CSV table of C-alpha atoms and ligand atoms in Angstrom, one decimal:
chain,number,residue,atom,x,y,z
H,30,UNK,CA,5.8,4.3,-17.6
H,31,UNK,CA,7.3,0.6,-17.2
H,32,UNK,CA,5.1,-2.2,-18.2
H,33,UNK,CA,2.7,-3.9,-15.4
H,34,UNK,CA,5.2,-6.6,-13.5
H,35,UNK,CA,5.4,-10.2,-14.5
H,36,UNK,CA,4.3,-12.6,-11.6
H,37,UNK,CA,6.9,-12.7,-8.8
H,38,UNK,CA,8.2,-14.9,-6.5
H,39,UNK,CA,5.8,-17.0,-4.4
H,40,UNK,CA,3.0,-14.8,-5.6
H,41,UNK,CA,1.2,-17.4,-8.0
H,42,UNK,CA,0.1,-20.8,-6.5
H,43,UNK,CA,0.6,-23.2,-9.4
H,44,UNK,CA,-0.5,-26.0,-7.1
H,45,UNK,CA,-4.3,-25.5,-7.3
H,46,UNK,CA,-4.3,-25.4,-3.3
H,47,UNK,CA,-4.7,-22.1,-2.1
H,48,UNK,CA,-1.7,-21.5,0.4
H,49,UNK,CA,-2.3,-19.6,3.8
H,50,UNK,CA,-1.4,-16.0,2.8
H,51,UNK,CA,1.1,-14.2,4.9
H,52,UNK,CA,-0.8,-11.2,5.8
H,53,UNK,CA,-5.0,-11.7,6.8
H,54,UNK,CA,-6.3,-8.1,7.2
H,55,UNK,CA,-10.5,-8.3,7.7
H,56,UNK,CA,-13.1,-5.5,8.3
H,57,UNK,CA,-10.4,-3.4,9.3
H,58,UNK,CA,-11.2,0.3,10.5
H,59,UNK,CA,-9.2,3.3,12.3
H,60,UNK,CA,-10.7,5.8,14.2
H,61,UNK,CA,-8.9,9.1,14.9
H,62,UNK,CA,-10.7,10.7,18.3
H,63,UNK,CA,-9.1,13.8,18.1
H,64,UNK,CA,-11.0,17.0,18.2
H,65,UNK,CA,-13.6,15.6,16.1
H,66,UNK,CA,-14.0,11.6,15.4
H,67,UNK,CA,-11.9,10.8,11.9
H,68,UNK,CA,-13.1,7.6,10.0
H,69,UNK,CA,-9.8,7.0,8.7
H,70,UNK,CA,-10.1,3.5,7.5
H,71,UNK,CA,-13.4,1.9,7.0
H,72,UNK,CA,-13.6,-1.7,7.3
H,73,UNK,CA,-11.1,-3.2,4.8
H,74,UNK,CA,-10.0,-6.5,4.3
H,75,UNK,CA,-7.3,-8.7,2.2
H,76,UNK,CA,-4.9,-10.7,2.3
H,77,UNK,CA,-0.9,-11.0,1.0
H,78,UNK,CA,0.4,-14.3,-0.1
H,79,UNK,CA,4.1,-14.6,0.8
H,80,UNK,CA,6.7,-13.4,-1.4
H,81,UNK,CA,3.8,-11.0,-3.3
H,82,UNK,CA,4.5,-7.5,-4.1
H,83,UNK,CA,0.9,-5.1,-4.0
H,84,UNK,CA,0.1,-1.7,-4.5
H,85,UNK,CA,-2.1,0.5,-2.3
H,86,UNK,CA,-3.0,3.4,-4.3
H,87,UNK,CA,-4.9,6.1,-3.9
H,88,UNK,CA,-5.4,10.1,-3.4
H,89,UNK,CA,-4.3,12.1,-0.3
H,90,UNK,CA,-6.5,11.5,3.0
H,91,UNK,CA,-7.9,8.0,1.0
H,92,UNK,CA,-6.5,6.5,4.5
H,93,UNK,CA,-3.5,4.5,2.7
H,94,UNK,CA,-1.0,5.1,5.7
H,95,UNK,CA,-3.1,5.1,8.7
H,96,UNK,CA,-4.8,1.6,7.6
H,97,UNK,CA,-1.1,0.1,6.9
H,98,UNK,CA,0.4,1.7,10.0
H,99,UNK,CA,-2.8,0.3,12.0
H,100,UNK,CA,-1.2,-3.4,10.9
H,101,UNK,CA,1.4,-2.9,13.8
H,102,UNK,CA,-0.3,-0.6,15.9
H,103,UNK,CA,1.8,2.2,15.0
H,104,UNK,CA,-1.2,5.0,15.8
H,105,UNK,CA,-1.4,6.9,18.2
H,106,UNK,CA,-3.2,6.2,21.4
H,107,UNK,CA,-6.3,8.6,20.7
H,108,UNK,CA,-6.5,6.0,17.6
H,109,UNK,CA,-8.9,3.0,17.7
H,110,UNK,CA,-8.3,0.3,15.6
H,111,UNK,CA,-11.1,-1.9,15.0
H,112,UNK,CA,-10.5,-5.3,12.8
H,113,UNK,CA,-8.7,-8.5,12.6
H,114,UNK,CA,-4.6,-8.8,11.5
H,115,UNK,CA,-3.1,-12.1,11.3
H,116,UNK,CA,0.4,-12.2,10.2
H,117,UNK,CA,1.7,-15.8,9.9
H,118,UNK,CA,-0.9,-17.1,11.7
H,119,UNK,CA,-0.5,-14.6,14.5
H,120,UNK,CA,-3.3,-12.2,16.2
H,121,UNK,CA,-1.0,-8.9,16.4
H,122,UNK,CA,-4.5,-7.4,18.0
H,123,UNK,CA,-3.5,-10.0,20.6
H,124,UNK,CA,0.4,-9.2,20.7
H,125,UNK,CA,1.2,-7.0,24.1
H,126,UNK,CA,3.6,-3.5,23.1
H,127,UNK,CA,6.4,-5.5,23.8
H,128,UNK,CA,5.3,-8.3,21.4
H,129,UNK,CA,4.6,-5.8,18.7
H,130,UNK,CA,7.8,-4.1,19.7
H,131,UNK,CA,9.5,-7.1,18.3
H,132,UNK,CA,7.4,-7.4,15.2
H,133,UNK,CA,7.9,-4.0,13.5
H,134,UNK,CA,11.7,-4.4,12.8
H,135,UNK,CA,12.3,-7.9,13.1
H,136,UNK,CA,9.1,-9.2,10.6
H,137,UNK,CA,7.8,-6.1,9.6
H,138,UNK,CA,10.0,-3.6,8.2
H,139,UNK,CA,8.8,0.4,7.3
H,140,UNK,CA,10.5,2.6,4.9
H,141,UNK,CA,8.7,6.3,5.4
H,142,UNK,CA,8.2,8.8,2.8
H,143,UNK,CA,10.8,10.9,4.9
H,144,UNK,CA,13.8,9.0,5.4
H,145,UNK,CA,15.0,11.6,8.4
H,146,UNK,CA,12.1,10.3,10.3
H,147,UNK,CA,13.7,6.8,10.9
H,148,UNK,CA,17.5,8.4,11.3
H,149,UNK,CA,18.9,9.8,14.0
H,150,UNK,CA,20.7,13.0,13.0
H,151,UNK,CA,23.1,12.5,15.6
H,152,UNK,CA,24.5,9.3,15.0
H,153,UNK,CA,26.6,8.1,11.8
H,154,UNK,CA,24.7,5.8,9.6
H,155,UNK,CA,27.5,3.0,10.8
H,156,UNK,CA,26.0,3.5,14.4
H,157,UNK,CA,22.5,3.3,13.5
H,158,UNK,CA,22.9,0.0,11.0
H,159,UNK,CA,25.0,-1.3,13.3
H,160,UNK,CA,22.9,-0.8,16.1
H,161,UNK,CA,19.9,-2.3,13.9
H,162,UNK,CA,22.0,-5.9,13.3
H,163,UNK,CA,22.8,-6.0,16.7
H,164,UNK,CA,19.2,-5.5,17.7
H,165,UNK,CA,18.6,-8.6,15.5
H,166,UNK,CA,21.3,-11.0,15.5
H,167,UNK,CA,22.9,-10.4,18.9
H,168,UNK,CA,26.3,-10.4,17.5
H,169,UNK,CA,29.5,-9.0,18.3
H,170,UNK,CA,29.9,-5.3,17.7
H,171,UNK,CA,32.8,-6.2,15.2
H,172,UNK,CA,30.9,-8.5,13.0
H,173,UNK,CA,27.9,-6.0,13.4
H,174,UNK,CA,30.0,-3.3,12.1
H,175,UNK,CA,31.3,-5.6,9.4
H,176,UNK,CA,27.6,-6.6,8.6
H,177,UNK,CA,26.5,-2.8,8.7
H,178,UNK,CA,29.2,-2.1,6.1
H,179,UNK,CA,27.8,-5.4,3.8
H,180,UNK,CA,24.7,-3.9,3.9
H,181,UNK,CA,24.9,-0.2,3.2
H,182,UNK,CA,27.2,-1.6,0.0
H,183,UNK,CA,23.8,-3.6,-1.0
H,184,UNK,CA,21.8,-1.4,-1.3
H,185,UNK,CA,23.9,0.8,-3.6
H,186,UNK,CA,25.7,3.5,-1.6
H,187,UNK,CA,28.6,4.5,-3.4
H,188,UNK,CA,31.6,4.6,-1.4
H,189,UNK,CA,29.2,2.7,1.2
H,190,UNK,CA,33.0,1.6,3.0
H,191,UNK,CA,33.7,5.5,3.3
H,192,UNK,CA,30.6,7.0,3.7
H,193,UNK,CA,29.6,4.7,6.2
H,194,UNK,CA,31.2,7.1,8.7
H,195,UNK,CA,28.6,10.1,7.9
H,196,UNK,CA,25.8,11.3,9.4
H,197,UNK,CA,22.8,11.6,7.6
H,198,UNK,CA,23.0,15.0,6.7
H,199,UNK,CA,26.1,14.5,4.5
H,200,UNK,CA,23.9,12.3,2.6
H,201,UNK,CA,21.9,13.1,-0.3
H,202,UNK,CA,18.1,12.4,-0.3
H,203,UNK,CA,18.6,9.2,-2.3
H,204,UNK,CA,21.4,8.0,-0.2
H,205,UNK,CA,19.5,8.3,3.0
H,206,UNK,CA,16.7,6.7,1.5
H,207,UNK,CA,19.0,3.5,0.5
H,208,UNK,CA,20.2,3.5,4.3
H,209,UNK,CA,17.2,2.9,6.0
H,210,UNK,CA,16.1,0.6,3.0
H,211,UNK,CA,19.1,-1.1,4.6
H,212,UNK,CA,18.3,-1.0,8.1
H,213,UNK,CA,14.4,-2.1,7.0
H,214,UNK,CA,15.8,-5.1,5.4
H,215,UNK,CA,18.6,-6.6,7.7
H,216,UNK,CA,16.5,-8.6,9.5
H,217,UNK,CA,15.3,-10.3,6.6
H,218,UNK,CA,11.5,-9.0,7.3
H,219,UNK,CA,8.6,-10.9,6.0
H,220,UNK,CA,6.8,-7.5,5.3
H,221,UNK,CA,7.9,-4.6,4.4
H,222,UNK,CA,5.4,-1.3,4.4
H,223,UNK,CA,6.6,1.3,1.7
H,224,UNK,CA,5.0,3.8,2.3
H,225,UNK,CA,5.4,6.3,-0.1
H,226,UNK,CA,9.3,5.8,-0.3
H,227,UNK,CA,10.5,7.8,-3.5
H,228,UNK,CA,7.4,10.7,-3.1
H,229,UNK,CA,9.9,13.3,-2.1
H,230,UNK,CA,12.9,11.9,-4.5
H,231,UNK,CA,13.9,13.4,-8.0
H,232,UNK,CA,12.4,11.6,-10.8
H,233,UNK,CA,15.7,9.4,-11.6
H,234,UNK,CA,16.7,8.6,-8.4
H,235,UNK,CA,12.8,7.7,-7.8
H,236,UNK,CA,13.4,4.7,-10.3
H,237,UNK,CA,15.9,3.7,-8.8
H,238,UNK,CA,14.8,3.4,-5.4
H,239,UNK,CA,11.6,1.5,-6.6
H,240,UNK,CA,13.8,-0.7,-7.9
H,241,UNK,CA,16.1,-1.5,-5.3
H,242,UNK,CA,13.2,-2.1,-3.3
H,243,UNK,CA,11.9,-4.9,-6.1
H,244,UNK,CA,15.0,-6.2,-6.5
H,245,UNK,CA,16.3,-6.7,-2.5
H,246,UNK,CA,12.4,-8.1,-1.8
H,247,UNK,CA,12.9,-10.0,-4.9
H,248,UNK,CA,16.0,-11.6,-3.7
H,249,UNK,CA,14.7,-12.7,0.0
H,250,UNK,CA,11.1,-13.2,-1.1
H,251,UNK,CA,9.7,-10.7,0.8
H,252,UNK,CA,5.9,-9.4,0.7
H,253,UNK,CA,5.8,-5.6,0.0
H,254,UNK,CA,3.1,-3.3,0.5
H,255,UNK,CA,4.0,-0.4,-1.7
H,256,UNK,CA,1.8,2.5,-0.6
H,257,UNK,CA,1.6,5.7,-3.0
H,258,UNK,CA,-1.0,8.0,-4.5
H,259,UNK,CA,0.6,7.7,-8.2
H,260,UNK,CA,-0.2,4.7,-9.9
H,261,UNK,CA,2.3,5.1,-12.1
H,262,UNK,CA,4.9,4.0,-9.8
H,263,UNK,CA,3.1,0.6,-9.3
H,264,UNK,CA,3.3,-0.3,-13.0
H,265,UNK,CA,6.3,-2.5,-13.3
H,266,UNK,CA,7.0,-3.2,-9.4
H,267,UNK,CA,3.6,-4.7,-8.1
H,268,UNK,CA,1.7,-8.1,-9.7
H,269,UNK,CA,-1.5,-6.3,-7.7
H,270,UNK,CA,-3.1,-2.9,-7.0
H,271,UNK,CA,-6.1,-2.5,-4.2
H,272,UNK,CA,-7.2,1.5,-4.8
H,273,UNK,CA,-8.4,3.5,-1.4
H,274,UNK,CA,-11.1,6.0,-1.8
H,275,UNK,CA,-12.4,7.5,1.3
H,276,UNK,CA,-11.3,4.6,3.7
H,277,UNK,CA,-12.5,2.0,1.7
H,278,UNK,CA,-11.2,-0.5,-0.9
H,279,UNK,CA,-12.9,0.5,-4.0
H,280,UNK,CA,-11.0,-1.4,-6.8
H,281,UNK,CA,-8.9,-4.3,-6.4
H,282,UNK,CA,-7.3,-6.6,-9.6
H,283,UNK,CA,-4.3,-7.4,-11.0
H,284,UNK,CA,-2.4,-4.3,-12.0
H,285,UNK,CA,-2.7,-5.0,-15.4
H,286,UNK,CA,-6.4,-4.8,-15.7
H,287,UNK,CA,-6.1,-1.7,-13.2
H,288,UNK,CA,-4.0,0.1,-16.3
H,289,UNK,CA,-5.9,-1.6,-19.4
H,290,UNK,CA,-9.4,-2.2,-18.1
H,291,UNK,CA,-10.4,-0.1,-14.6
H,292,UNK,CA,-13.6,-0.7,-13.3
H,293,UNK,CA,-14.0,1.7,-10.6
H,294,UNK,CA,-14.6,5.5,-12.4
H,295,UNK,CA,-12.5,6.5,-9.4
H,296,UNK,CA,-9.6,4.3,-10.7
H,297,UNK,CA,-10.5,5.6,-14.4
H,298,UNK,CA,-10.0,9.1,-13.1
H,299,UNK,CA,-6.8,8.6,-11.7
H,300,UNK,CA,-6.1,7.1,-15.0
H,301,UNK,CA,-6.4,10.4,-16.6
H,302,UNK,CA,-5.0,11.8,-14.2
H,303,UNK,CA,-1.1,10.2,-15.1
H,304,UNK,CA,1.0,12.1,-17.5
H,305,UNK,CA,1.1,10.6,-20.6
H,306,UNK,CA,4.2,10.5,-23.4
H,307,UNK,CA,2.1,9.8,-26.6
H,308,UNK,CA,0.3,12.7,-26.2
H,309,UNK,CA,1.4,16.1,-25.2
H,310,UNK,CA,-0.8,17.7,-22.7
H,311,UNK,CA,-0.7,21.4,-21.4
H,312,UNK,CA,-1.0,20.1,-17.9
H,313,UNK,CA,-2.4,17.2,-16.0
H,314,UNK,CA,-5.7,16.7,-15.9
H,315,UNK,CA,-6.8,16.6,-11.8
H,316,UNK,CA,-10.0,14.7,-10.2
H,317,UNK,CA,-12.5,17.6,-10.0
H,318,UNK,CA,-13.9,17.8,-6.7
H,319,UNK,CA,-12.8,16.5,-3.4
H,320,UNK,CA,-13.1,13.8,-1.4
H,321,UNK,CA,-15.6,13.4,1.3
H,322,UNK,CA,-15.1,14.6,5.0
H,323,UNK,CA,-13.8,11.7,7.0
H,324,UNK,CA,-15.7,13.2,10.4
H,325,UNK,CA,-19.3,13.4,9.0
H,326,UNK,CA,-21.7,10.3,7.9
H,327,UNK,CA,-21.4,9.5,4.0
H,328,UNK,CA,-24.7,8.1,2.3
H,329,UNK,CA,-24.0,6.2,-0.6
H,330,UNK,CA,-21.2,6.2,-2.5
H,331,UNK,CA,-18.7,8.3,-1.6
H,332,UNK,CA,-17.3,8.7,-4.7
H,333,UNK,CA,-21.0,9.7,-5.8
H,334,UNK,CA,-20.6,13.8,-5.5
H,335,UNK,CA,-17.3,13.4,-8.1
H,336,UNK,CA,-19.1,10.5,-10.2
H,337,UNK,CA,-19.9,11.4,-14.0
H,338,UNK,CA,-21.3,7.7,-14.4
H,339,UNK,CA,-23.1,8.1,-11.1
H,340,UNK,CA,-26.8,6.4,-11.2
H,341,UNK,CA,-29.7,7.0,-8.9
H,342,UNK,CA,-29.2,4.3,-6.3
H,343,UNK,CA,-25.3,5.5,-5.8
H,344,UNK,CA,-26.6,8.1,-3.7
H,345,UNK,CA,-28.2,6.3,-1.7
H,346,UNK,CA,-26.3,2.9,-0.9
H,347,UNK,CA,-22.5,2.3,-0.3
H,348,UNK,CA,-21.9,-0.7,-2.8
H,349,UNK,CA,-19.5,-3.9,-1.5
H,350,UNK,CA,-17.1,-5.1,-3.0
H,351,UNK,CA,-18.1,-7.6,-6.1
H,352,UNK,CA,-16.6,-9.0,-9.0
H,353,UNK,CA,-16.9,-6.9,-12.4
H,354,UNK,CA,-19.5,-9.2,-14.3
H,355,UNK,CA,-22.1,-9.1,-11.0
H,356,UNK,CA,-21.7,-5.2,-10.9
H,357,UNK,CA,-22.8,-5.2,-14.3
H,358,UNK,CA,-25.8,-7.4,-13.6
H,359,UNK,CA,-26.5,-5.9,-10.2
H,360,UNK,CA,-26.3,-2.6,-12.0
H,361,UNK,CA,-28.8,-3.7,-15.3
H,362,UNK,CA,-31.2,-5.8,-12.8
H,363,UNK,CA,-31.3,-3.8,-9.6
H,364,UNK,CA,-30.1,-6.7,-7.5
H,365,UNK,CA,-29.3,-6.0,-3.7
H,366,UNK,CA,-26.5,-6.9,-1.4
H,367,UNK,CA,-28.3,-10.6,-0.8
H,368,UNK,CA,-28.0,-11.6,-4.5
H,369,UNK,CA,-24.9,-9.8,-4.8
H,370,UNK,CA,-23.2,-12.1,-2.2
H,371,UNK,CA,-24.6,-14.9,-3.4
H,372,UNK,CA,-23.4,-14.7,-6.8
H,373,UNK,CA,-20.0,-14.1,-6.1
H,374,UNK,CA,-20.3,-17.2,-3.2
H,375,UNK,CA,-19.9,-14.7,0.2
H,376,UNK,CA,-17.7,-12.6,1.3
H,377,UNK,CA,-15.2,-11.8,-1.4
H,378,UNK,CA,-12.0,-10.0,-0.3
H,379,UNK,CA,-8.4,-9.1,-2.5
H,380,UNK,CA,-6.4,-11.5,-2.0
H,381,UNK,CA,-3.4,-13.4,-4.5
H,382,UNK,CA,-5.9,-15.5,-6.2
H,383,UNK,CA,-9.1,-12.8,-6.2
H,384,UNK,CA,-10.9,-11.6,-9.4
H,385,UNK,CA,-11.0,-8.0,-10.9
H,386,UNK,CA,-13.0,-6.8,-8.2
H,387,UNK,CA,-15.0,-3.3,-7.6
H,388,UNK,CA,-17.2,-1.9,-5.6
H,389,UNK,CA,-19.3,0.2,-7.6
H,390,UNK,CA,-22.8,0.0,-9.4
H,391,UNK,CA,-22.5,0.9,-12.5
H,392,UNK,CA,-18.4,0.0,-14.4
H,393,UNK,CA,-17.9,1.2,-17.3
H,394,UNK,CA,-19.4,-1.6,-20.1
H,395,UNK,CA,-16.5,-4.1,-21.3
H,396,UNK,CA,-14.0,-3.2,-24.0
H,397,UNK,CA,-14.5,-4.7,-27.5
H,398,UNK,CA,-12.4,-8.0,-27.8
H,399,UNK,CA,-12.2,-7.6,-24.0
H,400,UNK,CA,-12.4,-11.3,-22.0
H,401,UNK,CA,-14.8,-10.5,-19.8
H,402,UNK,CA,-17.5,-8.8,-22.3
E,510,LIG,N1,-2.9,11.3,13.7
E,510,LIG,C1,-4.0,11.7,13.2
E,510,LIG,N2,-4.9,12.3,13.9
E,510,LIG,C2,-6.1,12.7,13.3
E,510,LIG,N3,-6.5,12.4,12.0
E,510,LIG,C3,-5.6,11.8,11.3
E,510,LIG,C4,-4.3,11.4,11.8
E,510,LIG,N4,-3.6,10.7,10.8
E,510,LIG,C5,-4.4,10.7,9.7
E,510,LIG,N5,-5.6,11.3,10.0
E,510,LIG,C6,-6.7,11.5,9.1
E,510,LIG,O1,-7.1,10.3,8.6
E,510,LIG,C7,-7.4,10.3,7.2
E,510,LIG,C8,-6.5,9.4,6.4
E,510,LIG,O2,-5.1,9.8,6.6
E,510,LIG,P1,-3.9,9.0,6.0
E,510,LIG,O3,-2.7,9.7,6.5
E,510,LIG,O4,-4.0,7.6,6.3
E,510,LIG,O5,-4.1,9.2,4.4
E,510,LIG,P2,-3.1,8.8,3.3
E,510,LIG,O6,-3.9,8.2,2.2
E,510,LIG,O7,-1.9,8.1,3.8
E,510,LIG,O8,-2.7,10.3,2.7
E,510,LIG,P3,-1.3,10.8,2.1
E,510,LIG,O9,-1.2,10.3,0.7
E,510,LIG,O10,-1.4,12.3,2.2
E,510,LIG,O11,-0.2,10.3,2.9
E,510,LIG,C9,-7.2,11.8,6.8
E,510,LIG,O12,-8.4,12.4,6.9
E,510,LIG,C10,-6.3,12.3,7.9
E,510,LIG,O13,-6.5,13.7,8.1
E,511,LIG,S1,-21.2,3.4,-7.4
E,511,LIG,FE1,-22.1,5.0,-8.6
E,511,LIG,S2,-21.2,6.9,-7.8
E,511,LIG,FE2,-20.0,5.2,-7.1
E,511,LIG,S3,-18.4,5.1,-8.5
E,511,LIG,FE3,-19.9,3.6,-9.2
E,511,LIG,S4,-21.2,4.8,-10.7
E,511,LIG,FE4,-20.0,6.3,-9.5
E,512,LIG,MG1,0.1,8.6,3.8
């Protein structure tokens, strides 16, 4: 496992002044209302400061994709999406299709876990890049093709001048991967949604696809929202993790105190859950349990049922989201949500400047030597 990532570009204000972040995301929900109603998302907020790179980690069903997709309104229609977005300043809740059309693409680019879902088996990859630039830049369909070429040689294809003429199928899984990492990136997005981009790669070509993607948003100072349910493949890439449990944001810090001090025993748990080198285990150790039913009414906690550090008020009230030394206190002096608030001064949300935050009871007690014990 790579070390946690040193502070990237634009992600730190040194300033003191807190800049306007790129993305504003607050009290966000989705709704599915298919054949029964599916809290998918449930009332999330945070923010992205330009040029960050964050993690959004968490199990299957935790409601990583449908709360990213929900961003740019890519849901489906039976889908309500409840919640504020502001991206640059911009209401996309108040953008028309044809608006939002011109968003995703152009300042929000997606890379799927399946690359074959954003390539057109048909068409050579040359068509389809070229077809992206031109989409962009309106430029001739010479110095499109000459830019398609450029870019497919960026992001590492071998032979990109060759190879350009295939179709997807001729390409590996890797390959394919690296061509619509191309086509995300050529118009120089100021997001780009990862979702789950090397889940369904070998283990090598995995690494590097994760780093291609921190090196290209790197290099144009892009904001990425890597979404997977390892956390291992967050170590290294992203400066800050959020963790999704049940449609909420139950853990958010800087990725380093997400790997050397988690305060959520949800985040502990997936912890354990990584394989580890220094010590040789028969198999990895799973989350007993599952996760609650995202179409029936959850009392509490809903990591409560799965909880060994569960207490008695956990099954009984959802807690917000506060910093680690008021959970502690709320936890030892029964405080409610009032004093709660006003200790950490309102509202408090993940953003680039946020504290370890959680949003549980009872973390587990400091580490000796720790800074916040
Ligand atoms: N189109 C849909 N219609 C109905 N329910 C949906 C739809 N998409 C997702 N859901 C439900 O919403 C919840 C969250 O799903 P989502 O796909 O966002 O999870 P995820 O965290 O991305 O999981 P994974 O790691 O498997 O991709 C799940 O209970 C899922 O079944
Ligand atoms: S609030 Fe209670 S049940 Fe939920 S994670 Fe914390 S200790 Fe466990
Ligand atoms: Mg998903």
């Amino acid at each position: 496992m790579k070390s946690p990532a040193a502070d990237p570009a634009g992600a730190a204000d040194t300033s003191g002044a807190p800049a306007a972040p790129l993305l504003s995301v607050r009290d966000l929900s989705v709704t599915f209302h298919a054949h029964a109603e599916v809290r998918a998302v449930n009332g999330i907020s945070y923010d992205l400061g330009a040029g960050e790179h964050v993690g959004l980690v968490g199990e299957s069903g935790s409601g990583k994709s449908a709360g990213a997709l929900a961003l740019v309104r890519l849901v489906p229609d039976y889908a309500e999406i409840e919640g504020q977005v502001m991206l640059d300043g911009v209401d996309l809740a108040r953008l028309t299709e044809r608006e939002l059309r011109d968003v995703r693409g152009r300042r929000v680019g997606i890379v799927y876990q399946d690359p074959f879902s954003s390539l057109n088996p048909v068409l050579t990859i040359e068509k389809q890049l070229t077809e992206v630039v031109r989409r962009h830049s309106r430029v001739r369909a010479g110095k499109a093709r000459a830019e398609a070429a450029r870019l497919l040689e960026s992001v590492g294809v071998p032979n990109a001048a060759e190879r350009i003429s295939d179709y997807p199928h001729q390409y590996s899984g890797g390959m394919r991967q690296r061509a619509v990492i191309a086509m995300a990136v050529s118009p120089r997005p100021a997001l780009l949604i990862a979702d789950e981009p090397t889940t369904a790669l070998d283990v090598t070509v995995q690494a590097q696809i994760l780093e291609l993607l921190q090196d290209l948003t790197s290099e144009h100072g892009t904001t990425m929202l890597l979404i997977t349910h390892d956390l291992a493949v967050v170590a290294g890439i992203t400066r800050r993790v959020m963790v999704m449990y049940a449609g909420r944001i139950v853990e958010a810090s800087s990725t380093e105190d997400v790997f050397t001090r988690p305060a959520h025993p949800y985040t502990v748990a997936l912890h354990r859950s990584l394989p580890r080198i220094d010590e040789r285990r028969e198999r990895l150790m799973t989350i007993e349990g599952q996760p609650p039913d995202p179409s029936r009414p959850i009392a509490g906690c809903p990591f409560a049922p799965r909880c060994s550090a569960r207490i008695d008020r956990c099954t009984m009230e959802d807690p917000p989201l506060m910093t680690v030394p008021t959970a502690r206190r709320a936890a030892a002096e029964g405080w409610d949500r009032r004093m709660i608030r006003e200790q950490d001064g309102g509202a408090l949300f993940p953003g680039p400047a946020a504290p370890q935050l959680t949003a549980c009871w009872n973390p587990p007690p400091p580490a000796e030597g720790s800074p916040d014990e």
